[in-house]
Amino acid sequence: MFVKVCGLATRSDIDVAVAAGADAVGLVVSGTSVRGLAREQAAALARHARAHTPERVLSVLVVNDTPAAEAAELARALDVDALQLHGPAYGEAEFAAAARIFPRLWRATSLKERPDTRVGTYGEEVLLLDSPRAGSGARWDLSLLDAARPEGPWLLAGGLAPDNVAEAVERARPWGVDVSSGVESAPGVKDHALIRAFVTAAKATEEDEEGRAGDAG
């Protein structure tokens, strides 16, 4: 189970996420998000994420209100691993513009937008399905996936927390999960104990799946 912890704001946030076993950390640059970082902050945190060796954690720049080409230039300047274009403002043309500058793109959307849920539709490596109100911590109706379940590397997000991620994974069967507000003590403030608990709970779903497969065999 791939686990991304998003909206990190300090070096210690990154250290805890990496030590807990997260596969990716998300750095938000946005003028409208409580988790938005100044570009200088994002640059420093991206450097800190790269310094984690021999552990390997992906650094993902997340934007929702930055023009796609500008966001791609920023991703290249920050030397992050991937750029997540989040929301309905980014369509096929925007992804094409970003890809000419920075090829490793993730697409984040919600089923409210009636998106094409085939992973790679806009050339993205990873698809993320979120709540209609991104970053709100609101859960959404996972039964909607019955008619629009992606195939390939896709992340489930929206309202996930340590106490419900196992249930959500069993229901949605994603490739990975993404969490932000569900591991916070206050908006934009990460709780390190919750980060550890979330990653542990999410990773345990892999073991549960393997155990069920073994029982079936």
mmCIF file of N, CA and C in Angstrom, residues 67-73 75-76 83-85 90-106 120-125:
data_model
loop_
_atom_site.group_PDB
_atom_site.id
_atom_site.type_symbol
_atom_site.label_atom_id
_atom_site.label_comp_id
_atom_site.label_asym_id
_atom_site.label_seq_id
_atom_site.Cartn_x
_atom_site.Cartn_y
_atom_site.Cartn_z
ATOM 1 N N PRO A 67 -0.932 28.548 -12.476
ATOM 2 C CA PRO A 67 -0.967 28.120 -13.881
ATOM 3 C C PRO A 67 -0.046 26.924 -14.106
ATOM 4 N N ALA A 68 -0.484 26.005 -14.932
ATOM 5 C CA ALA A 68 0.205 24.717 -15.071
ATOM 6 C C ALA A 68 1.667 24.874 -15.487
ATOM 7 N N ALA A 69 1.942 25.701 -16.475
ATOM 8 C CA ALA A 69 3.324 25.869 -16.927
ATOM 9 C C ALA A 69 4.185 26.480 -15.829
ATOM 10 N N GLU A 70 3.626 27.442 -15.105
ATOM 11 C CA GLU A 70 4.365 28.059 -13.999
ATOM 12 C C GLU A 70 4.637 27.037 -12.899
ATOM 13 N N ALA A 71 3.633 26.195 -12.609
ATOM 14 C CA ALA A 71 3.816 25.152 -11.604
ATOM 15 C C ALA A 71 4.901 24.168 -12.027
ATOM 16 N N ALA A 72 4.941 23.849 -13.310
ATOM 17 C CA ALA A 72 5.964 22.927 -13.819
ATOM 18 C C ALA A 72 7.358 23.531 -13.702
ATOM 19 N N GLU A 73 7.469 24.802 -13.986
ATOM 20 C CA GLU A 73 8.764 25.485 -13.815
ATOM 21 C C GLU A 73 9.195 25.448 -12.350
ATOM 22 N N ALA A 75 8.263 23.200 -10.086
ATOM 23 C CA ALA A 75 8.618 21.826 -9.744
ATOM 24 C C ALA A 75 10.037 21.501 -10.190
ATOM 25 N N ARG A 76 10.383 21.966 -11.369
ATOM 26 C CA ARG A 76 11.737 21.727 -11.876
ATOM 27 C C ARG A 76 12.768 22.470 -11.031
ATOM 28 N N LEU A 83 4.831 16.454 -9.756
ATOM 29 C CA LEU A 83 3.971 17.632 -9.640
ATOM 30 C C LEU A 83 2.521 17.176 -9.671
ATOM 31 N N GLN A 84 1.773 17.506 -8.618
ATOM 32 C CA GLN A 84 0.354 17.157 -8.543
ATOM 33 C C GLN A 84 -0.488 18.382 -8.883
ATOM 34 N N LEU A 85 -1.182 18.302 -10.011
ATOM 35 C CA LEU A 85 -2.104 19.353 -10.431
ATOM 36 C C LEU A 85 -3.480 18.980 -9.892
ATOM 37 N N TYR A 90 -7.325 22.242 -14.091
ATOM 38 C CA TYR A 90 -6.286 21.628 -14.910
ATOM 39 C C TYR A 90 -6.898 20.560 -15.819
ATOM 40 N N GLY A 91 -7.036 20.904 -17.074
ATOM 41 C CA GLY A 91 -7.555 19.973 -18.059
ATOM 42 C C GLY A 91 -6.442 19.434 -18.940
ATOM 43 N N GLU A 92 -6.836 18.853 -20.037
ATOM 44 C CA GLU A 92 -5.868 18.206 -20.932
ATOM 45 C C GLU A 92 -4.820 19.193 -21.435
ATOM 46 N N ALA A 93 -5.251 20.404 -21.809
ATOM 47 C CA ALA A 93 -4.305 21.387 -22.335
ATOM 48 C C ALA A 93 -3.297 21.814 -21.273
ATOM 49 N N GLU A 94 -3.763 21.963 -20.031
ATOM 50 C CA GLU A 94 -2.870 22.361 -18.949
ATOM 51 C C GLU A 94 -1.847 21.266 -18.648
ATOM 52 N N PHE A 95 -2.290 20.033 -18.672
ATOM 53 C CA PHE A 95 -1.347 18.939 -18.447
ATOM 54 C C PHE A 95 -0.307 18.872 -19.569
ATOM 55 N N ALA A 96 -0.749 19.105 -20.785
ATOM 56 C CA ALA A 96 0.191 19.085 -21.907
ATOM 57 C C ALA A 96 1.223 20.193 -21.765
ATOM 58 N N ALA A 97 0.774 21.369 -21.330
ATOM 59 C CA ALA A 97 1.697 22.491 -21.147
ATOM 60 C C ALA A 97 2.704 22.183 -20.044
ATOM 61 N N ALA A 98 2.231 21.583 -18.954
ATOM 62 C CA ALA A 98 3.132 21.247 -17.853
ATOM 63 C C ALA A 98 4.119 20.163 -18.261
ATOM 64 N N ALA A 99 3.644 19.183 -19.009
ATOM 65 C CA ALA A 99 4.488 18.044 -19.380
ATOM 66 C C ALA A 99 5.654 18.446 -20.271
ATOM 67 N N ARG A 100 5.498 19.521 -21.011
ATOM 68 C CA ARG A 100 6.607 19.982 -21.850
ATOM 69 C C ARG A 100 7.776 20.512 -21.010
ATOM 70 N N ILE A 101 7.479 20.833 -19.766
ATOM 71 C CA ILE A 101 8.499 21.405 -18.869
ATOM 72 C C ILE A 101 8.928 20.400 -17.808
ATOM 73 N N PHE A 102 7.950 19.680 -17.266
ATOM 74 C CA PHE A 102 8.203 18.751 -16.161
ATOM 75 C C PHE A 102 7.333 17.521 -16.387
ATOM 76 N N PRO A 103 7.904 16.391 -16.759
ATOM 77 C CA PRO A 103 7.105 15.270 -17.247
ATOM 78 C C PRO A 103 6.403 14.427 -16.194
ATOM 79 N N ARG A 104 6.849 14.460 -14.944
ATOM 80 C CA ARG A 104 6.271 13.558 -13.939
ATOM 81 C C ARG A 104 5.080 14.236 -13.258
ATOM 82 N N LEU A 105 3.892 13.940 -13.759
ATOM 83 C CA LEU A 105 2.677 14.607 -13.309
ATOM 84 C C LEU A 105 1.721 13.642 -12.624
ATOM 85 N N TRP A 106 1.053 14.148 -11.587
ATOM 86 C CA TRP A 106 -0.040 13.448 -10.941
ATOM 87 C C TRP A 106 -1.298 14.285 -11.152
ATOM 88 N N GLY A 120 -3.702 7.942 -16.489
ATOM 89 C CA GLY A 120 -2.914 8.258 -17.668
ATOM 90 C C GLY A 120 -3.677 9.008 -18.734
ATOM 91 N N THR A 121 -4.934 9.344 -18.471
ATOM 92 C CA THR A 121 -5.750 10.050 -19.461
ATOM 93 C C THR A 121 -5.077 11.326 -19.953
ATOM 94 N N TYR A 122 -4.457 12.066 -19.038
ATOM 95 C CA TYR A 122 -3.764 13.309 -19.401
ATOM 96 C C TYR A 122 -2.252 13.129 -19.355
ATOM 97 N N GLY A 123 -1.809 11.879 -19.392
ATOM 98 C CA GLY A 123 -0.381 11.612 -19.339
ATOM 99 C C GLY A 123 0.179 11.533 -17.930
ATOM 100 N N GLU A 124 -0.707 11.520 -16.928
ATOM 101 C CA GLU A 124 -0.247 11.477 -15.549
ATOM 102 C C GLU A 124 0.221 10.076 -15.156
ATOM 103 N N GLU A 125 1.146 10.027 -14.187
ATOM 104 C CA GLU A 125 1.626 8.756 -13.661
ATOM 105 C C GLU A 125 0.664 8.187 -12.625
#
